[in-house]
XYZ file of N, CA, C and O in Angstrom:
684
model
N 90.147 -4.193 264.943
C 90.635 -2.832 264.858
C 91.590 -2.724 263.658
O 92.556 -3.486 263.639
N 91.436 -1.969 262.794
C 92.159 -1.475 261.694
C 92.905 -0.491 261.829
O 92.361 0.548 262.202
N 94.394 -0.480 261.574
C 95.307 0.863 260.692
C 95.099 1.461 259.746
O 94.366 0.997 258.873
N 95.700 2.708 259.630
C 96.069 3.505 258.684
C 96.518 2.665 257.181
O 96.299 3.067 256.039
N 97.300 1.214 257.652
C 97.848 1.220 256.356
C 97.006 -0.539 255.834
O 97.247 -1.173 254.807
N 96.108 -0.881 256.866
C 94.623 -2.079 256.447
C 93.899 -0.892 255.413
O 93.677 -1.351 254.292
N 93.578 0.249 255.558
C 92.825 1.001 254.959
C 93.457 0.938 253.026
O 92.701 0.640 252.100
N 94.658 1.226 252.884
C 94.993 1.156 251.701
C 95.479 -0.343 251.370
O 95.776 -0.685 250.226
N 95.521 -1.030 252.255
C 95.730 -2.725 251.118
C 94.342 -2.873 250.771
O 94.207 -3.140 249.577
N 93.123 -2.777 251.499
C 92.044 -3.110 251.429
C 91.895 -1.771 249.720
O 91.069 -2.218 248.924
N 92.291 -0.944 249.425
C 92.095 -0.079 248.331
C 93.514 -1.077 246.991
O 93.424 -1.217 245.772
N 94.070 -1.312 247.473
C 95.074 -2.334 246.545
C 94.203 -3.519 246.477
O 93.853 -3.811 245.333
N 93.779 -4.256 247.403
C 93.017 -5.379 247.109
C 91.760 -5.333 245.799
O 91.395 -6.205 245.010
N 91.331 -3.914 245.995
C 90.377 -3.606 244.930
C 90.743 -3.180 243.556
O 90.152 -3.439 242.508
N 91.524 -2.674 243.691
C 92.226 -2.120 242.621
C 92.977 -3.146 241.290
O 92.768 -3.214 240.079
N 94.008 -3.919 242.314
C 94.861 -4.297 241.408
C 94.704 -6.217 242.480
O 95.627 -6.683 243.148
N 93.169 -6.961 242.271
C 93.148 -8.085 243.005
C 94.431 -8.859 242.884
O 94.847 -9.639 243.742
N 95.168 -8.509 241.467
C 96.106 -10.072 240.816
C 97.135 -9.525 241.803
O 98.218 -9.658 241.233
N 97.287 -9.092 242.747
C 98.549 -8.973 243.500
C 98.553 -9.079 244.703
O 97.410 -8.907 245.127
N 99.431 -9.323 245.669
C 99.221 -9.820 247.278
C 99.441 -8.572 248.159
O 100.324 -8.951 248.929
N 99.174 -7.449 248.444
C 99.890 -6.609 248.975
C 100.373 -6.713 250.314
O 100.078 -5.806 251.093
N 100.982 -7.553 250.660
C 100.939 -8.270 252.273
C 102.225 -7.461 252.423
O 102.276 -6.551 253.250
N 103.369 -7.800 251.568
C 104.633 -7.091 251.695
C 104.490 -5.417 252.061
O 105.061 -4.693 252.876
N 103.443 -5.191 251.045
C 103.225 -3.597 251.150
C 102.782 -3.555 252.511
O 103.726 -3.123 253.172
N 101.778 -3.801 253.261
C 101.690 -3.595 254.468
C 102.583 -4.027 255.721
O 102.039 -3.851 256.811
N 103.890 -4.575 255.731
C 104.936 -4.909 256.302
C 105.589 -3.537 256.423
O 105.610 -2.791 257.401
N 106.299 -3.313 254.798
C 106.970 -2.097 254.847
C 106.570 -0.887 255.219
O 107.317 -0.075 255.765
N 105.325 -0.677 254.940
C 104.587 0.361 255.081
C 104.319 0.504 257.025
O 104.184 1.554 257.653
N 104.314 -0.836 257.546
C 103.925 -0.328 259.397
C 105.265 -0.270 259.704
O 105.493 0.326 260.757
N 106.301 -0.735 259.071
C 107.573 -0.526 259.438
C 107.962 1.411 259.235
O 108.274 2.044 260.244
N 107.914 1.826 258.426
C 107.908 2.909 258.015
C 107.429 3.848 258.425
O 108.046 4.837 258.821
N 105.743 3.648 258.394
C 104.957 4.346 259.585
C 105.347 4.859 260.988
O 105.269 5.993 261.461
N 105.995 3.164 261.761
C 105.940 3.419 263.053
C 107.743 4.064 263.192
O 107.901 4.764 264.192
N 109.093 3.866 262.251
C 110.079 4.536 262.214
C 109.425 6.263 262.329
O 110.021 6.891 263.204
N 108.613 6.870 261.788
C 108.782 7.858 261.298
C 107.942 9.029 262.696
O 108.116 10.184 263.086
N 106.736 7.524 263.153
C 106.121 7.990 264.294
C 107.001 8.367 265.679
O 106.837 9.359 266.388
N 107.967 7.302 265.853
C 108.669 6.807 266.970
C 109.597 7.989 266.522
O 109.853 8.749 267.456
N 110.250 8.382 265.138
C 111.270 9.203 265.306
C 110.631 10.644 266.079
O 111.242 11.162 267.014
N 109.482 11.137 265.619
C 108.837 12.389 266.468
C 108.816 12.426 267.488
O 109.041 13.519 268.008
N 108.534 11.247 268.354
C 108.468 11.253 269.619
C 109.807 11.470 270.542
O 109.878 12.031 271.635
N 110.899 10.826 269.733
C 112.498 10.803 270.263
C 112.872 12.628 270.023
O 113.180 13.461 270.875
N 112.728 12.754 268.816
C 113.013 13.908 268.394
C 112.725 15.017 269.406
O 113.642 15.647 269.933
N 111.213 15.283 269.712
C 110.534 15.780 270.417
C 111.362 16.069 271.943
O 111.758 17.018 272.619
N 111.324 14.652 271.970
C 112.099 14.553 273.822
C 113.288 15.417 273.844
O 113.404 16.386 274.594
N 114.430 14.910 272.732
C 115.834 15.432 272.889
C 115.812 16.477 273.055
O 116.646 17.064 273.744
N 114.201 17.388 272.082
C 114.476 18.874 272.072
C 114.409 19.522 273.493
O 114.855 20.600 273.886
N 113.767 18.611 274.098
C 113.850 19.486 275.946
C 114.956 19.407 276.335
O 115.212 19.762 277.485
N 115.826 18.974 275.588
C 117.169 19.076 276.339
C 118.408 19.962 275.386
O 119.608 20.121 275.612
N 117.823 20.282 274.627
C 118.476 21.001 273.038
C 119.285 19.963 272.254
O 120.408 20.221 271.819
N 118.738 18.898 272.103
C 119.872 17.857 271.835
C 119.041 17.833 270.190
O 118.056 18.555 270.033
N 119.607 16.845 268.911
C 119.117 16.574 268.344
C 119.128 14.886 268.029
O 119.770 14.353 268.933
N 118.783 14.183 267.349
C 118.850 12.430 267.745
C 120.008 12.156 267.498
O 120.483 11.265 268.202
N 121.019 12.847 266.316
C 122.475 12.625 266.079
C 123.575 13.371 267.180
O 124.776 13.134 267.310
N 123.051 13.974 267.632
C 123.651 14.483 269.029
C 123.884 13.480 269.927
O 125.024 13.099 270.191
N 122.626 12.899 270.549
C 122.385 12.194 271.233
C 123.245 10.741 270.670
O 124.148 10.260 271.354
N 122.875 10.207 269.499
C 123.563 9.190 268.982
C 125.137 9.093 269.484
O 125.541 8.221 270.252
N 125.880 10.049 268.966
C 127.152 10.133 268.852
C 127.529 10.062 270.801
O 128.243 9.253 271.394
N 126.927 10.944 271.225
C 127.574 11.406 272.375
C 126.833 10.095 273.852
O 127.133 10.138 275.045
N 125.860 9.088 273.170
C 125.579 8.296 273.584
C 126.626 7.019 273.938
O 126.924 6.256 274.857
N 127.033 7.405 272.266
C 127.639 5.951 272.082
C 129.595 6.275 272.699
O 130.423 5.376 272.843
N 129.816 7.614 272.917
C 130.824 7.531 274.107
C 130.250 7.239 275.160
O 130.809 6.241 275.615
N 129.150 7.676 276.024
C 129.090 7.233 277.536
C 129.501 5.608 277.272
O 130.388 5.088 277.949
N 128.690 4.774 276.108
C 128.238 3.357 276.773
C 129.766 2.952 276.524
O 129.901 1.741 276.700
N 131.041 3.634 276.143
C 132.349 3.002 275.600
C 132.396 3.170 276.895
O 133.248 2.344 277.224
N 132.007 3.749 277.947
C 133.553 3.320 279.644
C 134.239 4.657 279.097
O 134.417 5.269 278.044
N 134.507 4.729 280.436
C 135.808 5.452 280.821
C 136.942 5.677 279.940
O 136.846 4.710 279.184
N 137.911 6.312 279.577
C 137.765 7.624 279.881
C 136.481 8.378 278.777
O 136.737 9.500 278.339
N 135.312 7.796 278.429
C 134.409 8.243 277.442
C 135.487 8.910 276.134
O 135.652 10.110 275.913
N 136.034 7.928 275.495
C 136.554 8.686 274.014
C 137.069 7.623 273.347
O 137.810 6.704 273.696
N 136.549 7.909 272.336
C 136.985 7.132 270.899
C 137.599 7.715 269.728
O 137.660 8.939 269.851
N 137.962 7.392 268.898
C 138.269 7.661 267.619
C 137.536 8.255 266.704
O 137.318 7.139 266.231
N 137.085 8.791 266.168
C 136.483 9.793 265.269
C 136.429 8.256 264.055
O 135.368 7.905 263.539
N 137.494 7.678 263.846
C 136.755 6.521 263.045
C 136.322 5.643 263.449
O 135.914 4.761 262.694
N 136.252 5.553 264.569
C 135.105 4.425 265.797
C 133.778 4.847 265.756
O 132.715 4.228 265.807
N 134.079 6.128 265.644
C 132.540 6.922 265.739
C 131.830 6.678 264.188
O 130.624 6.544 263.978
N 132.833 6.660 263.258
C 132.152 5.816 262.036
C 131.550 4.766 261.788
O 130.539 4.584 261.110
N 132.482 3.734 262.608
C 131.567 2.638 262.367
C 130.569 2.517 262.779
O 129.660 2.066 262.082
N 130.360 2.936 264.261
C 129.131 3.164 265.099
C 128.087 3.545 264.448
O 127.042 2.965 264.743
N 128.051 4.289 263.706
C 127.436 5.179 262.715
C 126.913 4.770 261.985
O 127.034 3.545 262.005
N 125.829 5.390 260.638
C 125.481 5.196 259.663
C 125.502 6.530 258.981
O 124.569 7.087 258.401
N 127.143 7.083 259.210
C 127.130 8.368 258.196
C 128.691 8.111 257.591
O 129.213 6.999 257.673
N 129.420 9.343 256.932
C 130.593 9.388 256.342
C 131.865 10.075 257.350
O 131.961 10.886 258.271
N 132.625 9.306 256.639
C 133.793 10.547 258.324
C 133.851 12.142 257.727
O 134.600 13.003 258.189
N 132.850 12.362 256.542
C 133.091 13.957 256.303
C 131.750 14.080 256.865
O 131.630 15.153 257.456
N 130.852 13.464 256.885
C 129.765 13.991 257.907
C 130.544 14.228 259.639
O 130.470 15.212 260.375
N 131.111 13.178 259.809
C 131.150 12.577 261.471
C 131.852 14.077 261.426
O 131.102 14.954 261.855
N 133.039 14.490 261.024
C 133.784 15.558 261.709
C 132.675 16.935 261.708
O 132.669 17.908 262.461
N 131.685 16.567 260.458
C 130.805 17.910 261.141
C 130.303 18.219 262.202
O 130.119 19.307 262.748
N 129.978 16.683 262.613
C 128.827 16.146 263.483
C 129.552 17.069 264.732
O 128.894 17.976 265.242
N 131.050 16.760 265.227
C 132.214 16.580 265.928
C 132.361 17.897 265.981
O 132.516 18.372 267.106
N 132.354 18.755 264.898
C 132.639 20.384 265.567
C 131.173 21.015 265.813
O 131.201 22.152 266.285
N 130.368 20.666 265.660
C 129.472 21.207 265.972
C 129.164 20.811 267.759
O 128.616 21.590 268.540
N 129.636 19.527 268.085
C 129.620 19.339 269.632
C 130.597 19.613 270.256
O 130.520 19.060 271.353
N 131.905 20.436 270.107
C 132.861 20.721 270.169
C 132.166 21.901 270.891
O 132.064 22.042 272.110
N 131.655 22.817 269.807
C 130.886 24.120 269.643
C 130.001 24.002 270.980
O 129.862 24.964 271.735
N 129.539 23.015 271.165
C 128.035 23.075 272.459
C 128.909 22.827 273.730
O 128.373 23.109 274.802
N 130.145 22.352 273.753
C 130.845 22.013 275.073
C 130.304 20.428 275.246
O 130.264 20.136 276.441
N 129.930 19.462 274.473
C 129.424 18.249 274.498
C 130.938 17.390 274.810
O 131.128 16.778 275.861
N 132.050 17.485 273.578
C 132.909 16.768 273.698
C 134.450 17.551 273.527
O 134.425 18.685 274.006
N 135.234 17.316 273.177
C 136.493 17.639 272.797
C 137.349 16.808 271.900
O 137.265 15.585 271.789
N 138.055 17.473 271.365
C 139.158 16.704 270.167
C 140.096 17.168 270.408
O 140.458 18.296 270.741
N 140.692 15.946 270.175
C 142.849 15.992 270.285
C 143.187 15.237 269.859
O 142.660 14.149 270.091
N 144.115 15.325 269.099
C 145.168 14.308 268.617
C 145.203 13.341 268.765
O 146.184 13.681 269.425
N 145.113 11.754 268.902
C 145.935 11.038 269.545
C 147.710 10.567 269.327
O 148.520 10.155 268.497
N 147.560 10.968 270.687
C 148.771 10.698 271.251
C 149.648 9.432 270.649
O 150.874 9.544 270.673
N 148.914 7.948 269.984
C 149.416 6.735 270.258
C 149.719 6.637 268.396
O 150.535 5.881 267.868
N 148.772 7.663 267.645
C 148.531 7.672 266.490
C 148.356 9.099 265.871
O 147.211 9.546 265.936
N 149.307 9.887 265.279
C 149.417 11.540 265.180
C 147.836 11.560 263.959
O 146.831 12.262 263.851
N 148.224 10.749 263.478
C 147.218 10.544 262.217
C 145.648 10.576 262.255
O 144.940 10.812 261.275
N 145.087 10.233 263.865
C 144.186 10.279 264.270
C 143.656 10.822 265.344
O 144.430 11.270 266.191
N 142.662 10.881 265.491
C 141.304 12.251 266.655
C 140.520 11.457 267.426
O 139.611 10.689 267.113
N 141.094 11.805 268.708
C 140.027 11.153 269.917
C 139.103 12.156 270.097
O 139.316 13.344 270.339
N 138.088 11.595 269.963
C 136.692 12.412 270.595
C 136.198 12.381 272.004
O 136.255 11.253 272.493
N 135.723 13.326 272.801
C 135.814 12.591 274.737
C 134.679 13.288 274.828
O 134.731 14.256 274.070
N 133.460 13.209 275.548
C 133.245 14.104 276.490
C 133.606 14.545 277.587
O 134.389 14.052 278.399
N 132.916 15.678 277.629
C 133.402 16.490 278.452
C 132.368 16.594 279.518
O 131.192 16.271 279.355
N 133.002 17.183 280.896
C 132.196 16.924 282.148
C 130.703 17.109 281.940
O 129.739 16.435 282.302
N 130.821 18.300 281.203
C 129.096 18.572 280.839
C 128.497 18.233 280.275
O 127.328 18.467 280.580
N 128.668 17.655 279.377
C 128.518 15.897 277.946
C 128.554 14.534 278.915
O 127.880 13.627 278.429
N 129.087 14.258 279.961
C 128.644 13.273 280.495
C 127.507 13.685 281.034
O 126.502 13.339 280.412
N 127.289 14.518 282.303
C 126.366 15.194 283.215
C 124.804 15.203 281.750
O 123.938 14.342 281.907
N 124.745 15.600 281.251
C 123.867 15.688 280.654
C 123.183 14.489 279.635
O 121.992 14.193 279.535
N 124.269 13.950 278.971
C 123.773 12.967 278.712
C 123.233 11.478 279.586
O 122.385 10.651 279.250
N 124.141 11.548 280.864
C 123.358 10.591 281.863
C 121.921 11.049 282.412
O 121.136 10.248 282.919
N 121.667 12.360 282.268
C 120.226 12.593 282.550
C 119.367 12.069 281.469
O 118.454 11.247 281.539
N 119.973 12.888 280.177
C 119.042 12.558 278.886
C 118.883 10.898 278.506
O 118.032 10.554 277.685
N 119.435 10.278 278.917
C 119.414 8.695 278.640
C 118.344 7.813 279.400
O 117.807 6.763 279.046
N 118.198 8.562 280.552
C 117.119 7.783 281.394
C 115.704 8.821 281.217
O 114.670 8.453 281.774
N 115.706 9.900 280.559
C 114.766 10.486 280.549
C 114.285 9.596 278.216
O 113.295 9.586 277.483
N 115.554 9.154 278.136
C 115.256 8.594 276.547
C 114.205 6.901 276.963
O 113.116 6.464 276.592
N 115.222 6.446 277.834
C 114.559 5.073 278.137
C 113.016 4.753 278.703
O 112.344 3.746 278.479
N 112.616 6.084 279.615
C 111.629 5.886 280.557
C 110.533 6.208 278.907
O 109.455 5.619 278.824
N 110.835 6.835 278.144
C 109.981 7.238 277.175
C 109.684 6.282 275.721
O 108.622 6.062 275.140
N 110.811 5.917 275.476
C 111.033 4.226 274.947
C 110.316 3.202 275.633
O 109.594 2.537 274.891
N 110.308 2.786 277.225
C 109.583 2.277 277.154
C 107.450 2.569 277.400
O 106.501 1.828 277.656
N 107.565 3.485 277.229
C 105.992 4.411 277.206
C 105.423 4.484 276.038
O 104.224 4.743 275.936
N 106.260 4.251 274.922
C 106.255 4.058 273.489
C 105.748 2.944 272.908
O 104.874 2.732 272.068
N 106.815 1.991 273.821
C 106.195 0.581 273.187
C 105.283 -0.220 274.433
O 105.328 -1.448 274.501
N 104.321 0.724 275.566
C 103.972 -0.057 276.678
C 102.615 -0.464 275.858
O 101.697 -0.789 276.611
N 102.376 -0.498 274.763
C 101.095 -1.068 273.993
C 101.559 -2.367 273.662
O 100.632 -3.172 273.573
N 102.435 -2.734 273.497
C 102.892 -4.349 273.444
C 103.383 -4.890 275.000
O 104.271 -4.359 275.668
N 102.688 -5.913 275.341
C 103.528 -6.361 276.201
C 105.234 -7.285 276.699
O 105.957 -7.551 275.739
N 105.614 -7.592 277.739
C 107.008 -8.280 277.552
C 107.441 -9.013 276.463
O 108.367 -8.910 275.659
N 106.297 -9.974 276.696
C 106.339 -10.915 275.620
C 106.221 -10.428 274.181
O 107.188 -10.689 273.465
N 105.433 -9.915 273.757
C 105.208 -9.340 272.178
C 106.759 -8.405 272.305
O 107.405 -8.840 271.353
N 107.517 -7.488 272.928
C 108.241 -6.945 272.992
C 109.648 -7.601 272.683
O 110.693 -7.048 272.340
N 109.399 -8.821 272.882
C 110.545 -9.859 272.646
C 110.574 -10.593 271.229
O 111.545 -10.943 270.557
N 109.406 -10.698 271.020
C 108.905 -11.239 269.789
C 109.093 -9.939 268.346
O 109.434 -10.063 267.170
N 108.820 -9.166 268.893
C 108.966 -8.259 267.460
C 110.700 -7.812 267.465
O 111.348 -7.664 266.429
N 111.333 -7.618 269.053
C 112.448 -7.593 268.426
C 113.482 -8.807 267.876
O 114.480 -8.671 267.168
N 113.058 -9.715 268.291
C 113.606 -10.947 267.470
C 113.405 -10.784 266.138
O 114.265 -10.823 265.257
N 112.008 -10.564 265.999
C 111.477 -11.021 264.391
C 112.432 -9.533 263.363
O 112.986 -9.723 262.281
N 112.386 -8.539 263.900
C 113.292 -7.579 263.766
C 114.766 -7.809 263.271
O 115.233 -7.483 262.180
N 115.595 -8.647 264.649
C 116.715 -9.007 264.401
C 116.880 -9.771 263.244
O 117.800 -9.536 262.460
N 116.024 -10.715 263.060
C 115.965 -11.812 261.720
C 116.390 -10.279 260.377
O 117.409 -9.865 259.826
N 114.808 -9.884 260.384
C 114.990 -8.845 259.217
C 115.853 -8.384 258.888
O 116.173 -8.413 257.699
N 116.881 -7.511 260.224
C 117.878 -6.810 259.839
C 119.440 -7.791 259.209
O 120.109 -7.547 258.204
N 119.668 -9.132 260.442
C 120.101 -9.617 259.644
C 120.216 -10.263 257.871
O 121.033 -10.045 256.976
N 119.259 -10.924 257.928
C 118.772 -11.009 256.420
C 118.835 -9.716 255.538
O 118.779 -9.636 254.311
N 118.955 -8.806 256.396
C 119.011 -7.305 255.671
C 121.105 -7.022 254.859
O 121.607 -6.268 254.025
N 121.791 -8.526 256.077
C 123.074 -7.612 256.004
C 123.636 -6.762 257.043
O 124.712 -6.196 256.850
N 122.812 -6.592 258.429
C 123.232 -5.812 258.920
C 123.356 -6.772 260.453
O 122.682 -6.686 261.479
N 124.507 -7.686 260.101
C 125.102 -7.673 261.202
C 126.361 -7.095 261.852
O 127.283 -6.423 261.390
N 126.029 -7.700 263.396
C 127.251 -7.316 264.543
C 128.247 -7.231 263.847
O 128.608 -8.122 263.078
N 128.953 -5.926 264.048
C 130.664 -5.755 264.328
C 130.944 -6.743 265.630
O 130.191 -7.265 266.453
N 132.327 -6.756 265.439
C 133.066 -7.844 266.231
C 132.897 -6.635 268.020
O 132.453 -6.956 269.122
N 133.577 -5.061 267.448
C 133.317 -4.363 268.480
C 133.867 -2.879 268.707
O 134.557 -2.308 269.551
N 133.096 -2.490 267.322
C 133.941 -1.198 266.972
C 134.265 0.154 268.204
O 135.103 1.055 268.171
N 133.312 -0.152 269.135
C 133.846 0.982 270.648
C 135.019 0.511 271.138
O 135.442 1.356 271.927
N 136.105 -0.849 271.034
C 136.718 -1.260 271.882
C 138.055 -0.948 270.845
O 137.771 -1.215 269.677
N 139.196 -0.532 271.002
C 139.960 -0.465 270.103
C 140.643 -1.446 269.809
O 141.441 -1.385 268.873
C-alpha cells in the first residue's frame, strides 16, 4: 500500500536519480500527518467553541493542580509563542469567562492567570472528549507501534533541541 508522499519520491526517483529522497519522505509524512491531525483537533475544539490555543493555554492550567493558576510567564514557557502574544492570548480568555487575571500578590510586577469555575467545568469535559479522539486518530497503529513512533519521535525532537524544562508549571 502506497501514500500520498511514495507517489512523489517515486517522481524524484525519476527525475533527479543522483539523489536519495528518503529524508524528503520523512519530512514530508511528518508534515502531512501534523497538518492532518491538526484538522481533526481543530475540528473537535470547534464543538466546543474552543480554538487549539485556547485549549493549549487553558489546558496547561488544569494539569498545574489547584488553585489552577500560573504566571503569565509560566504560560510562556509552556508555550511556543511571545509574552506579547500570551497576553493576547490572556484577554481574549478573560473575554470568554475561561480565566482571570490579577496581580500577584507575592510579586506586584507580575499576572496570575486562573481559571475560572467555567474554564475548569469545561475544559474537564473538552479534555476527555480531546483524548477519546486522539486515541481514534492513532487506533491505526497499534500499542506497540504507538510506543515506537513516540520514542522514535522523542529521539527527533530531542536531537531537534527540544528538551524537558526542569518544570516550568511549578514555581
Amino acid at each position: 500500500m502506497k501514500d500520498n508522499v511514495d507517489w512523489r519520491l517515486d517522481q524524484w526517483r525519476t527525475e533527479r536519480p543522483d539523489i536519495d529522497p528518503t529524508p524528503m519522505g520523512v519530512m514530508a509524512r511528518i508534515q502531512r500527518a501534523c497538518r492532518l491531525l491538526e484538522r481533526e483537533l481543530r475540528d473537535n475544539f470547534a464543538r466546543y467553541d474552543l480554538e487549539i490555543w485556547e485549549f493549549d493555554i487553558t489546558s496547561t492550567l488544569l494539569r498545574s493542580g489547584p488553585p489552577y493558576q500560573l504566571t503569565a510567564g509560566q504560560l510562556v514557557e509552556s508555550s511556543m509563542v511571545t509574552s506579547g502574544a500570551i497576553t493576547n492570548r490572556i484577554d481574549r480568555l478573560v473575554a470568554k469567562g475561561l480565566v482571570t487575571r490579577e496581580v500577584d500578590p507575592r510579586n506586584r510586577r507580575s499576572v496570575l492567570v486562573a481559571l475560572t469555575d467555567h474554564g475548569k467545568e469545561l475544559i474537564d469535559r473538552v479534555v476527555v472528549a480531546h483524548v477519546d479522539l486522539e486515541a481514534k486518530l492513532l487506533s491505526e497503529l497499534g500499542g506497540r507501534d504507538q510506543e515506537l513512533l513516540a520514542g522514535l519521535l522523542r529521539q527527533l525532537l530531542i536531537g531537534l533541541g527540544d528538551n524537558s524544562p526542569d518544570n516550568p508549571l511549578n514555581p
